[in-house]
JSON list of C-alpha atoms in Angstrom, two decimals:
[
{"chain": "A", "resi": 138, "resn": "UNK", "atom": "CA", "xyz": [0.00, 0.00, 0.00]},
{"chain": "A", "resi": 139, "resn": "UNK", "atom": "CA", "xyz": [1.18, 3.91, -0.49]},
{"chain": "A", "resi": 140, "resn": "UNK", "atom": "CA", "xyz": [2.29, 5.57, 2.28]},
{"chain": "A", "resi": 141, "resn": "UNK", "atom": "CA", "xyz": [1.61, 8.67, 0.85]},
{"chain": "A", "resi": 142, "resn": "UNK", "atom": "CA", "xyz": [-1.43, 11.23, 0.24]},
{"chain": "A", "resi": 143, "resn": "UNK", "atom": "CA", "xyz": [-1.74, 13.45, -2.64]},
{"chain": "A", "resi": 144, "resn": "UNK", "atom": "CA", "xyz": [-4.71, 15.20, -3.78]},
{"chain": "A", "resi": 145, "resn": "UNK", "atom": "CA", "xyz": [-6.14, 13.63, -7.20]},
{"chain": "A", "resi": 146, "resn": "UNK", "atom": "CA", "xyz": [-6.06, 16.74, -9.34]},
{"chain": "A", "resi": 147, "resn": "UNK", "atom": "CA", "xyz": [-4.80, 20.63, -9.44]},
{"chain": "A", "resi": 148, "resn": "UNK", "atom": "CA", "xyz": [-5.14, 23.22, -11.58]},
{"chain": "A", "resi": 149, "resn": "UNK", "atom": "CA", "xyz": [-2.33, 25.39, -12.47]},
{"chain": "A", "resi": 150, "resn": "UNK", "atom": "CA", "xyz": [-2.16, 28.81, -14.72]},
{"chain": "A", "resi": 151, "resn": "UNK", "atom": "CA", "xyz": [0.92, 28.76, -17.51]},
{"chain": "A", "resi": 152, "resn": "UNK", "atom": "CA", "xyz": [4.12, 30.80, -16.02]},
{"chain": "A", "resi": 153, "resn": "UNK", "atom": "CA", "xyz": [2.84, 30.35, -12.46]},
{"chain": "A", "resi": 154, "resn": "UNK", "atom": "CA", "xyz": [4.25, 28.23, -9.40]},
{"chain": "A", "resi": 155, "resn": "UNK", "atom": "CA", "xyz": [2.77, 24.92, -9.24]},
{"chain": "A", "resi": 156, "resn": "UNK", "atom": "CA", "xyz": [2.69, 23.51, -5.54]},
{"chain": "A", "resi": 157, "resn": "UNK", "atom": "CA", "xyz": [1.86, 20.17, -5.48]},
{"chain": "A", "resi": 158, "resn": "UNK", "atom": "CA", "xyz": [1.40, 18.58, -1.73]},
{"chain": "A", "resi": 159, "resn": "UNK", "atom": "CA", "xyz": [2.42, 15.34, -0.08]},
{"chain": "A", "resi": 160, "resn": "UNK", "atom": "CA", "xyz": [1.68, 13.88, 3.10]},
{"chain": "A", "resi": 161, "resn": "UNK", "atom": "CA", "xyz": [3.92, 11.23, 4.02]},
{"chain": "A", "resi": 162, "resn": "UNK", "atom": "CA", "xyz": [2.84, 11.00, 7.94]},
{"chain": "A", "resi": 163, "resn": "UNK", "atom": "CA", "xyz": [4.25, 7.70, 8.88]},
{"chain": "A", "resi": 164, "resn": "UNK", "atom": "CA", "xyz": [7.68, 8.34, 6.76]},
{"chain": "A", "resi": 165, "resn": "UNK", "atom": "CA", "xyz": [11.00, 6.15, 8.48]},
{"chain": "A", "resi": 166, "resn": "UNK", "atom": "CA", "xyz": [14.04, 7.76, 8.74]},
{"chain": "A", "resi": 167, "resn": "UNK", "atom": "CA", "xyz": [15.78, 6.02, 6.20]},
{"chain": "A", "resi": 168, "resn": "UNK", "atom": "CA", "xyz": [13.16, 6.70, 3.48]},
{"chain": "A", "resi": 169, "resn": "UNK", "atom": "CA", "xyz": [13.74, 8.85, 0.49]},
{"chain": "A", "resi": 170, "resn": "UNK", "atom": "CA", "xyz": [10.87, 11.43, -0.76]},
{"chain": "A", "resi": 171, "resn": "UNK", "atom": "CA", "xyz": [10.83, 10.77, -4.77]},
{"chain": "A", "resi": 172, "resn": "UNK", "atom": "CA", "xyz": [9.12, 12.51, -7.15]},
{"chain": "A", "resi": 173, "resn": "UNK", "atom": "CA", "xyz": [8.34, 11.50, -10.42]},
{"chain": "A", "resi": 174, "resn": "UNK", "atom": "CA", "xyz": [6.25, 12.63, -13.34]},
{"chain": "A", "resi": 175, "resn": "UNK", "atom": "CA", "xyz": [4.17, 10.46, -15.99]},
{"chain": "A", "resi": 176, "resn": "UNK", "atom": "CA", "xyz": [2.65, 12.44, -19.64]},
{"chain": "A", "resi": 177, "resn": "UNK", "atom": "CA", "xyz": [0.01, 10.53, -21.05]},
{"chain": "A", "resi": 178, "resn": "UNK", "atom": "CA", "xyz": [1.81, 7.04, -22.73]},
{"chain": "A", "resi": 179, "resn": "UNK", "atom": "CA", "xyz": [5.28, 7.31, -21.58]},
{"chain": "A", "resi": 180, "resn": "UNK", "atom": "CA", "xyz": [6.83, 6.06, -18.36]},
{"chain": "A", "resi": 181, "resn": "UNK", "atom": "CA", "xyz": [7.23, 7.54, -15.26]},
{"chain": "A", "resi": 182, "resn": "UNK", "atom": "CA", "xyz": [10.04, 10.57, -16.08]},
{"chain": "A", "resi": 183, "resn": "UNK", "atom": "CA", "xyz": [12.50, 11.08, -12.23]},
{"chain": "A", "resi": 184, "resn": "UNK", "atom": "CA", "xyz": [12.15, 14.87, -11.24]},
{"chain": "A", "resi": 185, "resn": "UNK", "atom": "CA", "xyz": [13.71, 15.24, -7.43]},
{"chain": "A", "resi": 186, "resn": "UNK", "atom": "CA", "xyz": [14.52, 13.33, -4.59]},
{"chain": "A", "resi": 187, "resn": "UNK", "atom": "CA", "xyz": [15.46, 14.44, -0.86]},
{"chain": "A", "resi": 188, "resn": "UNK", "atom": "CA", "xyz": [16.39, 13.17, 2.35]},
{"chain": "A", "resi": 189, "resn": "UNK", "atom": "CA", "xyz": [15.84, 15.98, 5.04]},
{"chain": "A", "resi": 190, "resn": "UNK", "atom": "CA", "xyz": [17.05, 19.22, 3.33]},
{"chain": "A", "resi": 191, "resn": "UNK", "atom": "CA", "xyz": [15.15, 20.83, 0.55]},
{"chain": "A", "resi": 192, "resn": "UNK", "atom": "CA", "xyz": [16.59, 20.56, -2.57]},
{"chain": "A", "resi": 193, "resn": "UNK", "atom": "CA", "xyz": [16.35, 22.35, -6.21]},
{"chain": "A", "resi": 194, "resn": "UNK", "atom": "CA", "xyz": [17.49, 21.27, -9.38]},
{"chain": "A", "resi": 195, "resn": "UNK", "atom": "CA", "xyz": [16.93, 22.82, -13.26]},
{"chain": "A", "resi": 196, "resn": "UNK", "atom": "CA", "xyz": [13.25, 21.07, -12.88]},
{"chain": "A", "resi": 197, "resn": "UNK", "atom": "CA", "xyz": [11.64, 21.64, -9.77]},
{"chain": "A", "resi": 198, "resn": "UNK", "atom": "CA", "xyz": [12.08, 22.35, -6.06]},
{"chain": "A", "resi": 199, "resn": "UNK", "atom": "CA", "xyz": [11.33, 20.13, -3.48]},
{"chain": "A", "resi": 200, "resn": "UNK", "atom": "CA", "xyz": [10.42, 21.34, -0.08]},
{"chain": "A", "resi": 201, "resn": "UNK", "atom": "CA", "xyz": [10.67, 18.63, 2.76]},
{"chain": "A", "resi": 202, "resn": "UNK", "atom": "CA", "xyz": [9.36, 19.76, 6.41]},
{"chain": "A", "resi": 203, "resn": "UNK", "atom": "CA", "xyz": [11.36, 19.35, 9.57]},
{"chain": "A", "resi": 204, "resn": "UNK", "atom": "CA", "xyz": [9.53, 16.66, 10.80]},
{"chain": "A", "resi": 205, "resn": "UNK", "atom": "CA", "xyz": [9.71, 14.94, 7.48]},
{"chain": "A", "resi": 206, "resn": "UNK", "atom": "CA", "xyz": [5.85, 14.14, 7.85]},
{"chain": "A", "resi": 207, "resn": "UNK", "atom": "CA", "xyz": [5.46, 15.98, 4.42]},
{"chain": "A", "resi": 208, "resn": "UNK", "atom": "CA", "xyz": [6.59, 17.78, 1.68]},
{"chain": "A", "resi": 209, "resn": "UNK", "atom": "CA", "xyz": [5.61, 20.27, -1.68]},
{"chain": "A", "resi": 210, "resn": "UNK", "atom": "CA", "xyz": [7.30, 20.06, -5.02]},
{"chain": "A", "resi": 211, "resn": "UNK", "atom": "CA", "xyz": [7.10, 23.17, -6.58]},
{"chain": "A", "resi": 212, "resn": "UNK", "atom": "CA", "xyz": [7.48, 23.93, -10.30]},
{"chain": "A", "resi": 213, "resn": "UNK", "atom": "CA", "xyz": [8.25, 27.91, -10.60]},
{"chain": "A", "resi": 214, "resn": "UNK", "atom": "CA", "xyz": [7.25, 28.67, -13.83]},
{"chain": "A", "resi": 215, "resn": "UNK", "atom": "CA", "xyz": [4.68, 25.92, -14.96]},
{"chain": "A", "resi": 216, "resn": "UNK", "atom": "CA", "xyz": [4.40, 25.49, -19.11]},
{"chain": "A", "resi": 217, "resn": "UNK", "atom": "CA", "xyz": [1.77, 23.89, -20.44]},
{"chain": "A", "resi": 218, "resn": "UNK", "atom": "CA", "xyz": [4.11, 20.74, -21.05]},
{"chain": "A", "resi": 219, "resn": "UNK", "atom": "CA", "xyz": [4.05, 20.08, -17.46]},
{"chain": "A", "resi": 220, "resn": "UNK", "atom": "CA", "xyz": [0.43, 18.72, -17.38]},
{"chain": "A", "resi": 221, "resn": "UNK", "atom": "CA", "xyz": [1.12, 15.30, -16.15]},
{"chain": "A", "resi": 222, "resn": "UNK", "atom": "CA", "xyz": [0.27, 13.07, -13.28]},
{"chain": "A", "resi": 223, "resn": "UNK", "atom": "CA", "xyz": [2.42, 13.92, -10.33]},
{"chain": "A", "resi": 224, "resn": "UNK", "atom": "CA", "xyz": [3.50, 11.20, -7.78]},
{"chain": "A", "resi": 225, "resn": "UNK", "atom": "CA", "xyz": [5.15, 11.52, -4.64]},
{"chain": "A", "resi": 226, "resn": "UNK", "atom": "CA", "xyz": [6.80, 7.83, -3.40]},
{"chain": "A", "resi": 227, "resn": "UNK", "atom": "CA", "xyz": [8.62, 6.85, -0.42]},
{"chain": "A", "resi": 228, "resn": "UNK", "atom": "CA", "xyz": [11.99, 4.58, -1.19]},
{"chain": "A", "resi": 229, "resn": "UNK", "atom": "CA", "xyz": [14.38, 2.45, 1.25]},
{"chain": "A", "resi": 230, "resn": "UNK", "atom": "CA", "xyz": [16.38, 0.10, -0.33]},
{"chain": "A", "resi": 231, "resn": "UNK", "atom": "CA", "xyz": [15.33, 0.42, -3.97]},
{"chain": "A", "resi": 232, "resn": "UNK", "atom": "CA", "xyz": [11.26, -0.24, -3.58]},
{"chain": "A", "resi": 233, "resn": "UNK", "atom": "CA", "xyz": [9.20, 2.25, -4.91]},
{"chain": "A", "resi": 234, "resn": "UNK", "atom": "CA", "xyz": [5.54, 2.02, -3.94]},
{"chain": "A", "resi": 235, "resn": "UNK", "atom": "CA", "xyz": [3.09, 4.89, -5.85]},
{"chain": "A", "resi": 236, "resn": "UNK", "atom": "CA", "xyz": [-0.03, 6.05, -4.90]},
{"chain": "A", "resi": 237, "resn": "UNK", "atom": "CA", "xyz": [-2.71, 7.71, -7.54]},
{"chain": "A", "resi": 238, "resn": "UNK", "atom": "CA", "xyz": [-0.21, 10.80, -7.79]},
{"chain": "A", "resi": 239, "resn": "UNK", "atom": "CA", "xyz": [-2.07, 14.04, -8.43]},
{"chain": "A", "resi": 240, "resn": "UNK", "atom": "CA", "xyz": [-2.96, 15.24, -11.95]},
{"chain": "A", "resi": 241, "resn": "UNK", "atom": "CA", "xyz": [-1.08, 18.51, -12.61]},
{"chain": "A", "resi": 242, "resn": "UNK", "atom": "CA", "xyz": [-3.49, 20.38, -15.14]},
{"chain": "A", "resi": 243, "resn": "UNK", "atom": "CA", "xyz": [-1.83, 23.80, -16.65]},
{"chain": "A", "resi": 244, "resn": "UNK", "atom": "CA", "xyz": [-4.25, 25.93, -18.33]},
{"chain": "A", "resi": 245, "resn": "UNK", "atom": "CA", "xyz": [-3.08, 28.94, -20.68]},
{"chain": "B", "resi": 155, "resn": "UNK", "atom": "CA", "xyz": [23.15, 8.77, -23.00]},
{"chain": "B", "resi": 156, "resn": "UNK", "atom": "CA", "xyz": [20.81, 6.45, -23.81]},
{"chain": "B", "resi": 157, "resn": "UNK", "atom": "CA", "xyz": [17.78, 5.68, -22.27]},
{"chain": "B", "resi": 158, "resn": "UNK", "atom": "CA", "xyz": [16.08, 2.35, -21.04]},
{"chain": "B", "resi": 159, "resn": "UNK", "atom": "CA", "xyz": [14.95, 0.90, -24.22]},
{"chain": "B", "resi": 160, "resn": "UNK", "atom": "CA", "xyz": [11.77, -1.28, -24.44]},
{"chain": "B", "resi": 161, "resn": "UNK", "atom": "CA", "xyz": [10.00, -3.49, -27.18]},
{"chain": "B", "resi": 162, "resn": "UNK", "atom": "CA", "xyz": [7.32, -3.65, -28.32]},
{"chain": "B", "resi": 163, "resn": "UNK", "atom": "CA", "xyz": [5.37, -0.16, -28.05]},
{"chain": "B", "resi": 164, "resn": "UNK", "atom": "CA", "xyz": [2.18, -2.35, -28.15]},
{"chain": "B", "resi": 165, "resn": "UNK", "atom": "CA", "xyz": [0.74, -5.64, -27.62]},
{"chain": "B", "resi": 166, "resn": "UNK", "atom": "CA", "xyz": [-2.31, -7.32, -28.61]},
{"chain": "B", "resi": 167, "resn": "UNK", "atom": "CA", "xyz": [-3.18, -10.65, -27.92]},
{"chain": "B", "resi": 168, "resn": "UNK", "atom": "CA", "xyz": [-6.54, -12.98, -27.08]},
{"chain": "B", "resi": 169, "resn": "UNK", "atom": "CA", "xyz": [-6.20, -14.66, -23.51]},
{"chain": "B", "resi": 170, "resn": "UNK", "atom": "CA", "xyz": [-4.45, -17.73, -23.29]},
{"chain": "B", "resi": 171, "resn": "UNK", "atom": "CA", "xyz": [-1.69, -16.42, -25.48]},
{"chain": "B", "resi": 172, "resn": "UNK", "atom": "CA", "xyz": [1.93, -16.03, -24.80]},
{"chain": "B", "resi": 173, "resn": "UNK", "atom": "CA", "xyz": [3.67, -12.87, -24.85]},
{"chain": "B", "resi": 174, "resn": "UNK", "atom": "CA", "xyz": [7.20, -11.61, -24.20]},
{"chain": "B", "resi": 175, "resn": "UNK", "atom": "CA", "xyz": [8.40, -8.38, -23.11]},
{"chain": "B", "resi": 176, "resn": "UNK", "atom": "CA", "xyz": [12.17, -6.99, -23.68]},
{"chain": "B", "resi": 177, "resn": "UNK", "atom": "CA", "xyz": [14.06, -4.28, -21.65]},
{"chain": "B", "resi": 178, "resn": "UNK", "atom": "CA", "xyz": [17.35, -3.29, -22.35]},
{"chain": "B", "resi": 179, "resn": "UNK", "atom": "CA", "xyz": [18.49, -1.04, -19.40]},
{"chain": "B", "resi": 180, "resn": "UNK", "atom": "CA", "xyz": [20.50, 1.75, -19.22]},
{"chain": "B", "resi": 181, "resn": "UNK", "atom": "CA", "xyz": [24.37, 0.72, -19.87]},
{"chain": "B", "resi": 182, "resn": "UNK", "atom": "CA", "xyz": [26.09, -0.01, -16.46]},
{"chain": "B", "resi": 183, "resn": "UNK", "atom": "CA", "xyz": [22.73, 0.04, -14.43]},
{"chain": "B", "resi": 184, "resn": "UNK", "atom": "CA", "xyz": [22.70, -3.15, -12.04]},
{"chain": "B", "resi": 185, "resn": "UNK", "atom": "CA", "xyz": [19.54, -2.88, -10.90]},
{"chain": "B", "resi": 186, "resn": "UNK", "atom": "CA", "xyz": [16.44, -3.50, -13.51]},
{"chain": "B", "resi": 187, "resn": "UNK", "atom": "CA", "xyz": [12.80, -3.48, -12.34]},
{"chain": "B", "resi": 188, "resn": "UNK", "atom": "CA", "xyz": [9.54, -4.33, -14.13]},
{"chain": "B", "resi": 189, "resn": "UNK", "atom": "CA", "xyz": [6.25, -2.72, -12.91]},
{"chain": "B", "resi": 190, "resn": "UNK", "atom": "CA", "xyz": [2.95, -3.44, -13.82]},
{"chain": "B", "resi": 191, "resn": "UNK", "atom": "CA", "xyz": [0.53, -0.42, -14.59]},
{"chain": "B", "resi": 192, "resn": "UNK", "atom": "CA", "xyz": [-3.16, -1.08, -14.59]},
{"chain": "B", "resi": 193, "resn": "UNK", "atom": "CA", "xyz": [-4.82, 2.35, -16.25]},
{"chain": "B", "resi": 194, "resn": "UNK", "atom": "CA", "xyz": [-5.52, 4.91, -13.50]},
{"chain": "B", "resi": 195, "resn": "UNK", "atom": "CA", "xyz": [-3.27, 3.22, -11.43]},
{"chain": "B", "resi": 196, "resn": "UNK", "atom": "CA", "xyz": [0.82, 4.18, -10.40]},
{"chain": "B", "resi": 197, "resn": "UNK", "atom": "CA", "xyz": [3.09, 1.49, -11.31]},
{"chain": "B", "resi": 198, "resn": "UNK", "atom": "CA", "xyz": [3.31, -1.51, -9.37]},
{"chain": "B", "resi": 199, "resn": "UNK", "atom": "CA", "xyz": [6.69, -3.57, -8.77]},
{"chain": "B", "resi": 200, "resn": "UNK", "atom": "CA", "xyz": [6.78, -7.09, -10.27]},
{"chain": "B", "resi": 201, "resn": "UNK", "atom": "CA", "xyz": [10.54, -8.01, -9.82]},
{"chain": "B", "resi": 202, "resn": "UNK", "atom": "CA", "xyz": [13.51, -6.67, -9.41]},
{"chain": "B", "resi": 203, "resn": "UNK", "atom": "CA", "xyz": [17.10, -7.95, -10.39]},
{"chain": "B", "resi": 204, "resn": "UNK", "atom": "CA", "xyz": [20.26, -7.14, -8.87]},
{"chain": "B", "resi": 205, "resn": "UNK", "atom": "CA", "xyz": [22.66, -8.51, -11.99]},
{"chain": "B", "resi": 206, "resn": "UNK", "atom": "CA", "xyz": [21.51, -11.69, -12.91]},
{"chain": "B", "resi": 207, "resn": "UNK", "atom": "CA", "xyz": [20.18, -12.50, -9.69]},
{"chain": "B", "resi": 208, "resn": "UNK", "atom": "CA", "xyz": [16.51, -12.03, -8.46]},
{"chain": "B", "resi": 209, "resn": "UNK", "atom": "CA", "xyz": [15.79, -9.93, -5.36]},
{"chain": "B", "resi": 210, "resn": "UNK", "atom": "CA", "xyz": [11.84, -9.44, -5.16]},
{"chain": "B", "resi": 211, "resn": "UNK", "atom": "CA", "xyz": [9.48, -10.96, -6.53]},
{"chain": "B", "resi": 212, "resn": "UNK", "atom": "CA", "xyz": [6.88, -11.11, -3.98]},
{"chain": "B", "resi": 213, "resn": "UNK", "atom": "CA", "xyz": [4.29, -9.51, -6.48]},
{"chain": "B", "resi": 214, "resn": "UNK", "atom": "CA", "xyz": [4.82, -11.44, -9.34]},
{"chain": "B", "resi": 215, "resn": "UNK", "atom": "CA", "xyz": [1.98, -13.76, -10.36]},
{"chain": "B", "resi": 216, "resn": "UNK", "atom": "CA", "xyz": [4.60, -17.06, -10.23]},
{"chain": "B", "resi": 217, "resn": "UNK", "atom": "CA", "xyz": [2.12, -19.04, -12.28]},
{"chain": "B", "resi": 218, "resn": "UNK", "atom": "CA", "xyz": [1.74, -17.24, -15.32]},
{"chain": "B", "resi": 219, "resn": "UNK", "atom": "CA", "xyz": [4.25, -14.18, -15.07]},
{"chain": "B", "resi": 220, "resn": "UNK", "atom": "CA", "xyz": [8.23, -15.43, -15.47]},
{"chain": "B", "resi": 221, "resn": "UNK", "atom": "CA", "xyz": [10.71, -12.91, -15.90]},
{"chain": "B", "resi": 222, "resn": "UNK", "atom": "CA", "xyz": [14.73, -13.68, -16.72]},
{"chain": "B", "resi": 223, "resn": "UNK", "atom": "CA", "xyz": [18.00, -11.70, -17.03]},
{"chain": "B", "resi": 224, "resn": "UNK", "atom": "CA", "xyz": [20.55, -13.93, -17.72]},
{"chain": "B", "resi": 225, "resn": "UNK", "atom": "CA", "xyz": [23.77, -12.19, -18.69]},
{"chain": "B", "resi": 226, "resn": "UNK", "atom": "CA", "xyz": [22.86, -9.15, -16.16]},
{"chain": "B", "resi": 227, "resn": "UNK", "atom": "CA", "xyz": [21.84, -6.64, -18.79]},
{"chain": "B", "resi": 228, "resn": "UNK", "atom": "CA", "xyz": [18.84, -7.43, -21.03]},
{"chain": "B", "resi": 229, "resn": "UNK", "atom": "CA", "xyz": [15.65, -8.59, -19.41]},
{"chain": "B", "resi": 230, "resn": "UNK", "atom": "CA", "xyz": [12.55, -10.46, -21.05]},
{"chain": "B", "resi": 231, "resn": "UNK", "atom": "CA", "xyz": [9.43, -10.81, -18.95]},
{"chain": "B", "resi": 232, "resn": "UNK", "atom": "CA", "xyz": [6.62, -13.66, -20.16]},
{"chain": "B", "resi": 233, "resn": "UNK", "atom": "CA", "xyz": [3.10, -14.09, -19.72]},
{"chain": "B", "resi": 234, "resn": "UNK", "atom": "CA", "xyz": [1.95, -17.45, -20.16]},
{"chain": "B", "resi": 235, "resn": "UNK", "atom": "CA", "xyz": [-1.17, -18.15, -20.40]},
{"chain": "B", "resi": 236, "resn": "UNK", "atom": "CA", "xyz": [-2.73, -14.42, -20.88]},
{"chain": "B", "resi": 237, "resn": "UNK", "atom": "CA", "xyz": [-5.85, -13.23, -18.93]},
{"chain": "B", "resi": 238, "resn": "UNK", "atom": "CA", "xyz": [-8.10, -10.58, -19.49]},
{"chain": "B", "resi": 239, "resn": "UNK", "atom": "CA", "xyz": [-6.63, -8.40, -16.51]},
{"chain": "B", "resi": 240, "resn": "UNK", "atom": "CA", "xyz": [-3.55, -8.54, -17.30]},
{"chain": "B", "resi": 241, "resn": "UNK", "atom": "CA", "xyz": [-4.24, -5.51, -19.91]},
{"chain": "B", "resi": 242, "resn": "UNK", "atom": "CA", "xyz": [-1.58, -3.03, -18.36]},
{"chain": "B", "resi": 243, "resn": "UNK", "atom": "CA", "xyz": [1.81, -1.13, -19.42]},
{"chain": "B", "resi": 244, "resn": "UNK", "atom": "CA", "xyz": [4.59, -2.82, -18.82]},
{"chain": "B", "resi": 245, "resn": "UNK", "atom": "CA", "xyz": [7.24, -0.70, -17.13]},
{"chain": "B", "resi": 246, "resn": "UNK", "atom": "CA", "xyz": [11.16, -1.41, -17.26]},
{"chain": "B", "resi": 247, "resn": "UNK", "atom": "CA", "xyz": [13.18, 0.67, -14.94]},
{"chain": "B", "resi": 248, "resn": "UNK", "atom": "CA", "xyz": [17.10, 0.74, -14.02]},
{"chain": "B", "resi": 249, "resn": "UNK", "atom": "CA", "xyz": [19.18, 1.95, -11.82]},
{"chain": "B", "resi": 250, "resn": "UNK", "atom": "CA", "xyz": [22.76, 1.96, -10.95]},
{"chain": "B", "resi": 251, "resn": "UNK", "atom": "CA", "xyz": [22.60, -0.37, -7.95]},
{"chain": "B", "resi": 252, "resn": "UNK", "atom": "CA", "xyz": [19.59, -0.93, -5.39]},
{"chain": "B", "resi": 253, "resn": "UNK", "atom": "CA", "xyz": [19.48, 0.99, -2.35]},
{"chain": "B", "resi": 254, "resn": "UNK", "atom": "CA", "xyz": [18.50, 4.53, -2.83]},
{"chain": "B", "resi": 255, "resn": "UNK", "atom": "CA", "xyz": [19.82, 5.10, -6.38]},
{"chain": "B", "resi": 256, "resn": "UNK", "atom": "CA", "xyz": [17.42, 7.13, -8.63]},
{"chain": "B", "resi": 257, "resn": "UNK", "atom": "CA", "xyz": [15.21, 4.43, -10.68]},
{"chain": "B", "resi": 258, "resn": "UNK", "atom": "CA", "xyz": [15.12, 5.52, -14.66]},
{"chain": "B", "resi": 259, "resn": "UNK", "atom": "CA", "xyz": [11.94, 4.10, -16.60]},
{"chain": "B", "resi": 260, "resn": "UNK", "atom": "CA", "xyz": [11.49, 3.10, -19.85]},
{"chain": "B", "resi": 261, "resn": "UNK", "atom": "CA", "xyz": [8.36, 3.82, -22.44]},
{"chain": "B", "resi": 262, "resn": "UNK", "atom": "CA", "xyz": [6.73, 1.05, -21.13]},
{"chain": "B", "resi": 263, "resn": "UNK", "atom": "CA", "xyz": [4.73, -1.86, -23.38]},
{"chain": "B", "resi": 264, "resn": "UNK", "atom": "CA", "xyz": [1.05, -1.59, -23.59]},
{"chain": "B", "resi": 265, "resn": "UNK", "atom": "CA", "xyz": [-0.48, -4.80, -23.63]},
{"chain": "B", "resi": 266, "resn": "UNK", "atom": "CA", "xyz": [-4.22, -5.82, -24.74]},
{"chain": "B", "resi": 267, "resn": "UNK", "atom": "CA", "xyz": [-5.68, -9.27, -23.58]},
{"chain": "B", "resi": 268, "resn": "UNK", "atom": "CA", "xyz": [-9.07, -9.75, -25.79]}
]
């Protein structure tokens, strides 16, 4: 089963932030926050990953809280490419388990 | 660099068929994964190899689902005999070793049991 809670869809306007929530309440401390992003017929495409500290990269910023019990990826500018379901998995040891993920909708 | 490579895009087949799925991973990547996705679903693991060797397959449906990667890189995964729900993509992932190493997915095959 997921251990994590996203909502099932979001809307987003083109050149805004996208904030997309996850709860991950009963997170260990050796587990890995992973996000990943799926477009419509391809596989699942690796965006960010963090530990404890937040982290950016030329995609997408991923805020984790102290506590670790959740976290927010953020996507600064959001193009219309970006629509795509959004899922936030825990990982120890190489097992990914995902959720539903949230459907990131970006309207012009 | 090139990415995990999959064949075929697209399957269709009437149950109690065979198919076979190939993954060729990305080059150096010890760890290769196959993951079932049912539509509207994420991805769920079937099996995961660690070189040639298996290291989960909890998941996988042992009496019709057999998967094999005997030389460490290239992977084929077999249904045998097909059933109705086993319409899904097929997802092959990599990564460099297991552990926490960033898993890298392929196109995926989707398959269609009439």
């Amino acid at each position: 089963d997921a251990k994590t809670t996203q909502p099932p869809s979001m809307d987003c306007a083109e050149g805004r932030a996208a904030n997309l929530p996850c709860n991950h309440s009963t997170i260990s401390g050796n587990e890995y926050v992973y996000w990943y992003r799926q477009i419509h017929s391809q596989g699942p495409q690796y965006i960010i990953h963090g530990l404890k500290n937040n982290e950016t990269n030329e995609m997408a910023s991923l805020i984790i809280t102290e506590d670790r019990k959740s976290s927010t990826l953020i996507l600064p500018h959001a193009t219309l490419r970006d629509t795509a379901v959004y899922y936030c998995v825990l990982t120890s040891y190489g097992k990914l388990t995902f959720g539903q993920g949230t459907i990131l909708t970006v309207h012009p | 660099e090139a990415g995990v490579a999959q064949s075929p895009r697209y399957k269709i087949i009437e149950k109690r068929q065979s198919v076979a799925f190939w993954c060729n991973p990305i080059s150096g990547h010890a760890t290769l994964y196959w993951y079932q996705q049912i539509l509207g679903q994420g991805p769920k693991l079937l099996i995961q190899f660690q070189n040639n060797g298996v290291v989960d397959d909890s998941q996988l449906p042992k009496d019709r689902f057999s998967a094999e990667r005997l030389k460490g890189v290239d992977s084929t995964l077999k249904i045998q005999p097909a059933k109705l729900e086993d319409s899904a993509v097929y997802l092959c992932a990599s990564s460099l070793s297991a552990g926490t190493d960033t898993q890298y997915f392929g196109p995926g095959t989707r398959l269609t049991v009439l």
